[in-house]
XYZ file of C-alpha atoms in Angstrom:
616
model
C 16.551 3.790 -3.845
C 12.969 3.566 -2.542
C 11.694 6.391 -4.730
C 12.913 4.785 -7.955
C 10.227 3.323 -10.231
C 10.112 -0.468 -10.097
C 12.479 -2.181 -12.541
C 10.941 -2.814 -15.956
C 7.644 -1.181 -14.977
C 7.885 1.229 -17.921
C 9.582 -1.220 -20.244
C 6.980 -3.930 -19.604
C 3.587 -2.295 -19.236
C 1.804 -5.528 -20.189
C 0.007 -7.198 -17.249
C 1.693 -9.827 -15.102
C -1.665 -11.443 -14.283
C -5.010 -11.178 -16.089
C -8.341 -12.457 -14.833
C -10.766 -12.710 -17.779
C -14.500 -13.429 -17.402
C -13.965 -15.518 -14.278
C -16.962 -17.519 -13.097
C -16.797 -19.669 -9.944
C -19.592 -21.904 -8.636
C -20.039 -23.847 -5.397
C -22.136 -26.999 -5.072
C -24.590 -26.939 -2.148
C -27.529 -29.078 -1.035
C -29.823 -26.588 -2.779
C -27.908 -26.750 -6.059
C -25.041 -24.632 -7.455
C -24.359 -21.182 -5.968
C -22.409 -18.589 -7.966
C -19.505 -17.129 -5.938
C -18.073 -14.987 -8.752
C -20.220 -14.271 -11.785
C -18.192 -12.490 -14.475
C -15.075 -10.676 -13.285
C -12.204 -9.297 -15.380
C -9.217 -7.184 -14.321
C -5.437 -7.192 -14.646
C -2.384 -6.501 -12.481
C 0.863 -5.040 -13.866
C 4.377 -5.539 -12.447
C 5.061 -3.138 -9.583
C 1.379 -2.221 -9.276
C -0.974 -2.623 -6.327
C -4.562 -3.428 -7.264
C -6.919 -3.265 -4.291
C -9.998 -5.481 -4.521
C -12.626 -4.106 -2.148
C -16.100 -5.141 -1.116
C -18.004 -6.652 1.780
C -18.005 -10.254 2.990
C -19.570 -12.422 0.322
C -18.757 -10.044 -2.548
C -16.425 -12.621 -4.139
C -13.111 -10.835 -3.549
C -11.454 -13.716 -1.671
C -12.909 -16.275 -4.123
C -11.194 -14.389 -6.980
C -7.816 -14.594 -5.230
C -8.253 -18.265 -4.283
C -9.088 -19.002 -7.922
C -5.823 -17.395 -9.033
C -3.987 -19.674 -6.583
C -6.194 -22.627 -7.660
C -7.059 -23.161 -4.004
C -10.765 -22.563 -4.546
C -11.212 -26.240 -5.515
C -10.099 -27.286 -2.029
C -12.952 -25.219 -0.593
C -15.640 -26.882 -2.704
C -15.531 -24.342 -5.535
C -15.192 -24.936 -9.258
C -13.840 -22.592 -11.931
C -16.782 -22.794 -14.313
C -15.510 -20.327 -16.890
C -12.919 -17.725 -17.801
C -9.136 -17.552 -18.052
C -6.445 -16.860 -15.431
C -3.392 -15.727 -17.398
C -0.079 -15.464 -15.550
C 3.322 -14.374 -16.870
C 5.778 -17.039 -15.640
C 9.306 -16.246 -14.434
C 10.817 -18.063 -17.440
C 8.910 -15.797 -19.815
C 5.997 -18.006 -20.861
C 2.363 -17.071 -20.303
C 0.216 -19.755 -18.673
C -3.536 -20.100 -18.193
C -3.641 -21.175 -14.536
C -7.232 -22.403 -14.959
C -6.044 -25.159 -17.328
C -2.904 -26.577 -15.652
C -2.878 -29.460 -13.165
C -2.252 -29.186 -9.419
C 1.337 -30.546 -9.711
C 2.328 -27.583 -11.899
C 0.464 -25.240 -9.542
C 2.618 -26.468 -6.636
C 5.703 -25.068 -8.414
C 3.991 -21.691 -8.798
C 2.356 -21.431 -5.364
C 4.669 -19.863 -2.800
C 7.416 -19.499 -5.392
C 5.987 -17.204 -8.090
C 2.672 -16.310 -6.442
C 2.773 -15.762 -2.678
C -0.346 -15.470 -0.531
C -0.941 -13.868 2.849
C -4.077 -15.326 4.404
C -6.460 -13.442 6.650
C -6.585 -15.862 9.580
C -3.034 -16.701 10.672
C -3.994 -19.486 13.068
C -5.478 -21.526 10.228
C -2.645 -20.645 7.824
C 0.013 -21.958 10.232
C 0.435 -25.604 11.215
C 0.038 -25.907 15.007
C 2.361 -28.949 15.319
C 5.448 -27.434 13.638
C 7.707 -24.667 14.932
C 7.703 -21.255 13.271
C 11.265 -21.915 12.028
C 10.300 -25.216 10.371
C 7.342 -23.591 8.574
C 9.399 -20.603 7.413
C 12.244 -22.690 6.022
C 10.085 -25.369 4.370
C 9.103 -23.318 1.308
C 12.647 -22.003 0.896
C 14.141 -25.496 0.867
C 11.487 -26.857 -1.529
C 11.569 -24.000 -4.065
C 15.104 -22.600 -3.710
C 16.953 -25.871 -3.036
C 19.200 -24.331 -0.349
C 20.850 -25.795 2.753
C 19.221 -25.855 6.183
C 21.671 -23.209 7.514
C 21.028 -20.817 4.600
C 17.280 -21.287 4.976
C 17.493 -20.547 8.719
C 19.547 -17.387 8.082
C 16.969 -16.214 5.532
C 14.126 -17.019 7.981
C 15.790 -14.896 10.678
C 16.225 -12.057 8.205
C 12.536 -12.280 7.236
C 11.401 -12.158 10.881
C 13.528 -9.042 11.391
C 12.005 -7.481 8.257
C 8.483 -7.921 9.645
C 9.730 -6.549 13.008
C 9.216 -9.516 15.279
C 11.057 -9.036 18.587
C 13.561 -11.732 19.654
C 13.481 -13.530 16.254
C 15.954 -16.252 17.302
C 13.595 -17.316 20.093
C 10.520 -17.157 17.836
C 11.997 -19.684 15.384
C 11.859 -22.335 18.128
C 8.294 -21.472 19.198
C 4.952 -22.865 18.034
C 2.154 -20.701 16.585
C -0.016 -20.894 19.747
C 2.805 -19.255 21.734
C 2.595 -16.047 19.664
C 0.020 -13.241 19.780
C -2.369 -12.769 16.845
C -0.339 -9.843 15.492
C 2.890 -11.848 15.628
C 1.295 -14.866 13.921
C 0.122 -12.624 11.107
C 3.652 -11.258 10.688
C 4.983 -14.834 10.473
C 2.446 -15.568 7.691
C 3.599 -12.422 5.855
C 7.249 -13.480 6.238
C 6.354 -16.918 4.769
C 4.653 -15.293 1.767
C 7.684 -13.072 1.119
C 10.251 -15.872 1.605
C 10.726 -16.833 -2.070
C 10.376 -13.262 -3.424
C 7.239 -13.986 -5.465
C 6.397 -12.025 -8.628
C 2.777 -11.630 -7.519
C 1.773 -11.232 -3.884
C -1.877 -11.832 -3.005
C -2.690 -10.243 0.352
C -6.129 -11.311 1.634
C -7.082 -8.909 4.454
C -3.482 -9.127 5.789
C -3.780 -6.326 8.325
C -7.370 -6.762 9.588
C -6.277 -8.168 12.949
C -3.196 -5.968 13.363
C -2.589 -2.850 15.414
C -2.144 0.466 13.639
C 1.627 0.687 14.158
C 2.255 -2.874 12.983
C -0.247 -2.378 10.150
C 1.604 0.772 9.063
C 4.896 -1.144 9.077
C 3.478 -4.096 7.139
C 1.986 -1.733 4.536
C 5.327 0.113 4.314
C 7.114 -3.250 3.989
C 4.827 -4.390 1.137
C 5.233 -0.994 -0.557
C 9.011 -1.148 -0.229
C 9.104 -4.688 -1.607
C 6.965 -3.593 -4.541
C 9.256 -0.649 -5.332
C 12.521 -2.568 -4.966
C 11.616 -5.778 -6.781
C 8.724 -4.841 -9.084
C 6.467 -7.345 -7.286
C 2.821 -6.947 -8.245
C 0.360 -6.884 -5.351
C -3.303 -7.922 -5.320
C -4.551 -6.435 -2.062
C -7.931 -7.663 -0.800
C -9.445 -5.550 1.963
C -12.564 -3.876 3.286
C -10.580 -1.072 4.960
C -10.845 1.968 2.714
C -8.111 3.827 4.634
C -5.689 1.003 3.768
C -6.844 1.208 0.133
C -6.087 4.949 0.094
C -2.623 4.267 1.526
C -1.676 1.320 -0.715
C -3.527 1.113 -3.996
C -2.659 2.303 -7.488
C -5.936 0.986 -8.889
C -9.144 -0.107 -7.157
C -11.592 -2.854 -8.145
C -14.937 -2.672 -6.300
C -16.903 -5.942 -6.046
C -20.488 -6.528 -5.001
C -22.299 -9.876 -4.932
C -19.873 -11.654 -7.240
C -19.650 -8.865 -9.814
C -17.197 -6.077 -10.534
C -19.236 -2.878 -10.163
C -16.545 -0.194 -10.494
C -12.871 0.059 -11.411
C -10.505 3.019 -11.601
C -7.406 4.677 -10.209
C -7.399 5.198 -6.451
C -7.763 8.985 -6.921
C -10.810 8.578 -9.203
C -12.579 6.139 -6.869
C -12.133 8.344 -3.773
C -12.741 11.716 -5.432
C -15.561 10.758 -7.769
C -17.202 7.376 -7.047
C -19.869 6.543 -9.652
C -21.783 3.596 -8.182
C -24.140 3.978 -5.179
C -22.447 0.955 -3.574
C -18.990 2.593 -3.765
C -20.451 5.806 -2.304
C -22.006 3.838 0.588
C -18.706 2.052 1.214
C -16.819 5.355 1.445
C -19.509 6.986 3.632
C -19.250 4.173 6.196
C -15.540 4.737 6.863
C -14.850 6.549 10.151
C -12.177 9.150 9.386
C -9.620 10.252 11.959
C -10.215 13.914 12.758
C -13.899 14.138 11.836
C -14.890 14.366 15.549
C -12.634 17.378 16.111
C -14.454 20.074 18.062
C -17.194 17.711 19.260
C -17.259 17.037 23.003
C -19.352 13.844 22.919
C -19.602 10.756 20.682
C -22.391 10.582 18.129
C -23.584 7.908 15.650
C -22.327 8.024 12.063
C -24.469 9.379 9.235
C -24.883 6.397 6.928
C -25.298 6.813 3.167
C -28.949 6.397 2.154
C -30.221 5.947 5.745
C -33.617 7.591 6.215
C -34.883 9.209 9.449
C -31.583 8.630 11.239
C -31.513 10.502 14.523
C -28.019 11.732 15.338
C -27.655 13.217 18.789
C -24.537 13.443 20.960
C -24.357 10.861 23.782
C -23.564 12.800 26.944
C -23.819 10.123 29.669
C -23.524 11.094 33.344
C -20.742 12.372 35.592
C -21.340 9.648 38.206
C -18.658 6.901 38.309
C -19.925 3.357 37.675
C -16.588 1.523 37.667
C -13.412 2.475 39.498
C -10.255 0.468 38.849
C -7.286 1.140 41.121
C -3.731 -0.248 40.806
C -4.828 -3.289 38.796
C -1.969 -5.736 38.188
C -2.173 -9.039 36.282
C 0.748 -11.380 35.627
C 1.132 -14.791 34.016
C 3.724 -17.387 35.049
C 6.390 -18.559 32.594
C 7.184 -22.230 33.234
C 10.567 -23.769 32.490
C 13.033 -26.495 33.374
C 12.473 -30.210 33.886
C 9.934 -29.725 36.710
C 8.015 -26.948 34.886
C 8.592 -24.482 37.707
C 7.726 -20.799 37.385
C 10.974 -19.164 36.228
C 9.679 -15.729 35.206
C 6.490 -13.706 34.854
C 4.741 -11.913 32.011
C 3.806 -8.472 33.337
C 0.613 -8.202 31.268
C -1.090 -5.403 33.239
C 1.016 -3.210 35.538
C -0.535 -0.800 38.068
C -3.459 0.373 35.907
C -6.119 2.778 37.232
C -9.142 4.299 35.475
C -12.782 5.290 36.006
C -15.813 4.766 33.762
C -18.889 6.959 34.293
C -22.486 5.804 33.885
C -23.642 5.831 30.269
C -20.152 6.656 28.982
C -17.398 4.858 27.054
C -13.755 4.518 27.974
C -11.623 3.107 25.160
C -8.342 1.296 25.739
C -6.029 1.418 22.723
C -2.593 0.002 22.058
C -0.701 -2.715 20.196
C -1.106 -6.493 20.515
C 0.333 -7.679 23.774
C 0.021 -4.276 25.510
C -2.376 -5.792 28.062
C -5.653 -4.145 27.007
C -7.596 -7.430 26.594
C -6.150 -8.803 29.862
C -7.290 -5.610 31.626
C -10.801 -6.074 30.182
C -10.989 -9.737 31.179
C -9.697 -8.926 34.673
C -12.770 -6.747 35.297
C -14.996 -9.834 34.994
C -12.344 -11.957 36.724
C -12.026 -14.159 33.656
C -8.339 -13.476 34.394
C -7.583 -13.411 38.127
C -5.772 -10.145 38.967
C -2.591 -10.305 41.040
C -3.608 -7.207 43.006
C -5.710 -4.063 42.811
C -9.320 -2.993 43.315
C -12.208 -3.211 40.829
C -15.236 -1.426 42.290
C -18.450 -1.722 40.234
C -21.367 0.280 41.608
C -19.960 0.089 45.142
C -18.984 -3.626 45.048
C -15.309 -4.664 45.093
C -15.225 -7.424 42.457
C -11.769 -8.680 43.514
C -12.936 -9.388 47.090
C -16.040 -11.399 46.087
C -16.400 -15.151 46.616
C -17.846 -17.534 43.999
C -21.514 -16.781 44.768
C -20.964 -13.026 45.054
C -19.050 -12.970 41.758
C -21.879 -14.863 40.022
C -24.345 -12.189 41.192
C -21.989 -9.351 40.212
C -21.754 -10.717 36.664
C -25.426 -9.806 36.206
C -24.168 -6.230 35.959
C -21.265 -6.804 33.571
C -21.041 -8.677 30.297
C -18.498 -9.167 27.531
C -18.642 -9.048 23.735
C -15.673 -10.911 22.252
C -13.741 -10.213 19.067
C -14.672 -13.400 17.228
C -18.424 -14.071 17.460
C -18.065 -17.462 15.753
C -15.777 -18.672 18.558
C -17.974 -17.241 21.325
C -21.255 -18.731 20.013
C -22.107 -22.422 20.330
C -22.309 -23.935 16.806
C -24.826 -26.579 17.953
C -27.380 -24.278 19.585
C -30.109 -22.267 17.904
C -29.640 -18.521 18.229
C -32.817 -18.082 20.314
C -31.458 -20.554 22.907
C -28.078 -18.804 23.000
C -29.654 -15.416 23.741
C -32.044 -17.018 26.285
C -29.282 -18.973 28.056
C -28.063 -16.202 30.443
C -31.678 -15.530 31.512
C -32.291 -19.247 32.101
C -29.048 -19.501 34.109
C -30.038 -16.626 36.392
C -33.803 -17.341 36.385
C -34.646 -13.744 35.464
C -37.331 -14.705 32.906
C -39.372 -17.867 32.353
C -41.771 -19.400 29.793
C -43.566 -17.032 27.438
C -41.979 -14.030 29.169
C -38.519 -15.411 28.285
C -39.457 -15.887 24.614
C -40.911 -12.376 24.419
C -37.682 -10.938 25.837
C -35.571 -12.893 23.301
C -37.746 -11.566 20.451
C -37.440 -8.040 21.846
C -33.631 -8.390 21.992
C -33.552 -9.552 18.346
C -35.654 -6.483 17.420
C -33.298 -4.319 19.484
C -30.196 -5.423 17.548
C -32.141 -5.239 14.264
C -32.156 -8.942 13.407
C -35.285 -10.477 11.816
C -37.240 -12.850 14.054
C -36.906 -15.522 11.356
C -33.278 -15.835 12.569
C -34.400 -17.190 15.968
C -34.333 -20.750 14.625
C -31.029 -20.376 12.792
C -27.561 -21.560 13.791
C -24.375 -19.394 13.895
C -22.923 -20.804 10.645
C -25.998 -19.570 8.734
C -25.199 -15.926 9.527
C -22.619 -13.434 8.282
C -19.920 -12.063 10.613
C -21.847 -8.846 11.303
C -25.069 -10.731 12.049
C -23.223 -13.067 14.435
C -21.784 -10.061 16.271
C -25.311 -8.669 16.665
C -26.367 -11.978 18.280
C -23.383 -11.674 20.658
C -24.517 -8.126 21.561
C -28.122 -9.324 22.086
C -26.847 -12.038 24.426
C -24.727 -9.509 26.341
C -27.837 -7.277 26.775
C -30.040 -10.152 28.003
C -29.408 -9.514 31.715
C -29.643 -5.681 31.520
C -25.951 -5.140 32.394
C -24.626 -1.788 33.566
C -21.221 -2.373 31.949
C -20.253 -4.120 28.694
C -16.618 -4.915 27.904
C -16.339 -4.889 24.094
C -13.040 -6.566 23.189
C -12.247 -5.686 19.539
C -15.969 -6.183 18.920
C -16.000 -4.610 15.438
C -12.430 -5.153 14.183
C -13.265 -8.170 11.972
C -16.348 -6.603 10.357
C -16.756 -4.937 6.957
C -16.852 -1.137 7.062
C -20.584 -0.770 6.362
C -21.473 -3.529 8.854
C -18.999 -2.042 11.356
C -20.691 1.353 11.034
C -24.126 -0.224 11.656
C -22.910 -2.183 14.709
C -21.158 0.911 16.153
C -24.327 2.977 15.660
C -26.347 0.192 17.303
C -23.984 0.163 20.328
C -24.220 3.955 20.650
C -28.035 3.934 20.366
C -28.219 1.247 23.083
C -25.941 3.375 25.253
C -28.162 6.432 24.805
C -31.399 4.469 25.457
C -30.292 2.106 28.241
C -27.537 4.168 29.930
C -24.979 1.358 29.406
C -21.289 1.999 30.061
C -18.687 0.485 27.743
C -15.058 -0.446 28.124
C -14.225 -0.416 24.415
C -10.983 -2.251 23.606
C -9.698 -1.527 20.116
C -6.680 -0.779 17.952
C -8.685 1.227 15.383
C -8.043 4.862 16.267
C -10.707 6.269 13.908
C -13.381 4.036 15.516
C -12.157 4.957 19.012
C -12.397 8.656 18.181
C -15.998 8.154 17.050
C -17.331 6.222 20.095
C -15.313 7.397 23.140
C -15.898 9.849 25.953
C -12.487 9.070 27.451
C -9.431 7.262 26.058
C -6.595 5.365 27.747
C -3.494 4.539 25.694
C -1.723 1.350 26.829
C 1.875 0.331 26.201
C 3.597 -2.677 27.734
C 0.999 -3.198 30.462
C 0.698 0.428 31.596
C -1.619 3.285 30.690
C 0.813 5.894 29.316
C -1.816 8.574 28.642
C -5.438 8.927 29.711
C -8.018 11.671 29.475
C -11.034 12.960 27.600
C -11.146 11.923 23.961
C -10.734 15.523 22.779
C -7.627 16.013 24.962
C -5.888 12.773 23.956
C -6.692 13.003 20.231
C -6.240 16.743 19.724
C -3.263 17.224 22.038
C -1.354 13.907 22.405
C 1.527 14.280 24.874
C 3.214 10.884 25.267
C 5.614 9.922 22.428
C 3.859 6.533 22.059
C 0.445 8.197 21.608
C 1.943 10.453 18.943
C 3.499 7.462 17.141
C 0.115 5.719 17.260
C -1.656 8.747 15.729
C 1.002 9.075 13.032
C 0.587 5.439 12.008
C -3.164 5.653 11.322
C -3.850 5.526 7.565
C -6.255 8.215 6.363
C -9.013 7.391 3.877
C -7.683 9.921 1.377
C -5.097 8.943 -1.293
C -3.808 12.540 -1.376
C -2.738 12.300 2.306
C -0.635 9.135 2.210
C 1.769 8.483 5.055
C 5.428 8.448 4.121
C 7.487 5.627 5.593
C 9.994 8.186 6.902
C 7.252 9.843 9.021
C 6.518 6.652 10.928
C 8.209 6.137 14.283
C 8.913 2.453 14.894
C 10.674 1.113 17.940
C 11.160 -2.554 18.787
C 8.720 -3.581 21.527
C 10.592 -4.654 24.694
C 9.745 -8.021 26.242
C 7.112 -7.931 29.040
C 8.768 -11.011 30.626
C 10.750 -10.306 33.796
C 12.537 -12.414 36.439
C 10.653 -13.353 39.588
C 12.664 -10.859 41.662
C 11.831 -7.880 39.399
C 9.911 -5.091 41.189
C 8.528 -2.471 38.772
C 8.080 1.162 39.789
C 4.504 2.242 40.557
C 2.735 4.258 37.837
C 3.041 8.022 38.423
C 1.197 10.634 36.338
C 1.524 14.321 35.546
C -1.636 16.328 34.881
C -1.408 18.297 31.623
C -5.039 19.391 31.273
C -8.426 19.403 33.005
C -8.944 15.680 32.298
C -5.599 14.692 30.783
C -2.815 12.688 32.478
C 0.527 11.447 31.151
C 2.723 8.718 32.662
C 5.977 9.993 34.166
C 7.286 6.526 35.177
C 9.573 5.023 32.501
C 7.188 3.175 30.163
C 9.956 1.576 28.092
C 9.084 3.659 25.010
């Protein structure tokens, strides 16, 4: 069934949607700004068109124009036509119709998956209410039928315990689960055109692989057309039939996915493809090394060896969260977020923790700085046991360890100038004063390759990649020995991601910094790591040198993770049948539950595999 061509794809080769000479402007204090200048492309039934480009290239503006949502963001369609083939057979120019008619089309005939699930979901309504709302409005079905369909949709996007999720609110779900709810909402009414705006950016590789397989299956079975907006070229290689490359509001290149990858014509497309870390390209190399960027002059690329002296030793770390219930809000169960985890990080080296959302990798990272109080265990940084420290001792210890968070916009203060934000840690600890402080801030801006003219700017005036550089500069301010980078590059465009990764590796080589690098991007992890720990359901299931774990994975979960990684080559697409998906068990256990301690078997010189039952 799945290998059949989509119904009517041959019989109806004419496009389902056509964007012709689209021009979108935004009014600002300094006059109109052009978001999209002159863009034309079409999407046929059963076809996936990937629109790629960096932040600010106009790819999301094009999709929001097709949904007529761009007006709500201060934009105006200043020219062009948006032709859409309606379900009843008539062709409509979406640019000309009023918002009442658009309401019938939105969600019903054109579905949209937004990038940021927390803003796409309403925090005051349950997941079930939000999933059934569109069904009841557009399909005119009963509450029971809508609920049954909602449950079916949650199962399709592989959300564990779907009955319970329907009664929960968005803030009670992890980021990956929220994104799957948004995808389920977009699929609810079986739209003819699905617009997916960076739908898998925040997802783990296994869930991403499933979502991509789900969208592909939907496309094959129903002939749904897909407009897929992304900056991940590996996802493009896996999903796209045709590729549209955008740069600064213009379409610079268009072609089949094979043509674009095998023979890119424009320098921008070549740079985009060069910046993609590819799984397997570090094979045979013992140490991490910066990426060779397209067009970069005088780029020194040397392996980063680090030292063999331990900086951080974590032993039997356990972190749990209470689950409250009943009339008196007593603790009725516990979330076993991190369970008996041990690892070592050497000076000047990187240990990466990888795994799916909810596996406990971020909690483990936050526990090191005691942003999450561990239940038990030892965290020894340069001879000091962090868990045993009092308030004053912990404050001093934090001079040596800093954190770079996933979302730089949330971790920077919107009301403070960037120079003050980078200076703040030094003011707090009194390490630099007066002119010396300002000189150090300027030096840090130089270090992360930001112009000094940015010192007076505010976070909203910067792009995502620039904001992340400010966050790195602030983390470096106190000369830390260890930086915990929690998904620090996952939300960045590929070319910006490559620059930030190279910057982090150069800083490591120059300043002998150690990193705990938390990520779900296996190709990035392979590029930056000395050692890798794979986490599943709170435990490390496999740990060892990067070469051992990547070139000889032993645990079935590690193998499933490797299989799920899309490769930036359209000739090596993953087949849905190759992917190993298992429902993720719940990490919530009764108060009386006593888990077994973690036991490991050594399978190589620096390669250990969990022998305790991991639940996978």
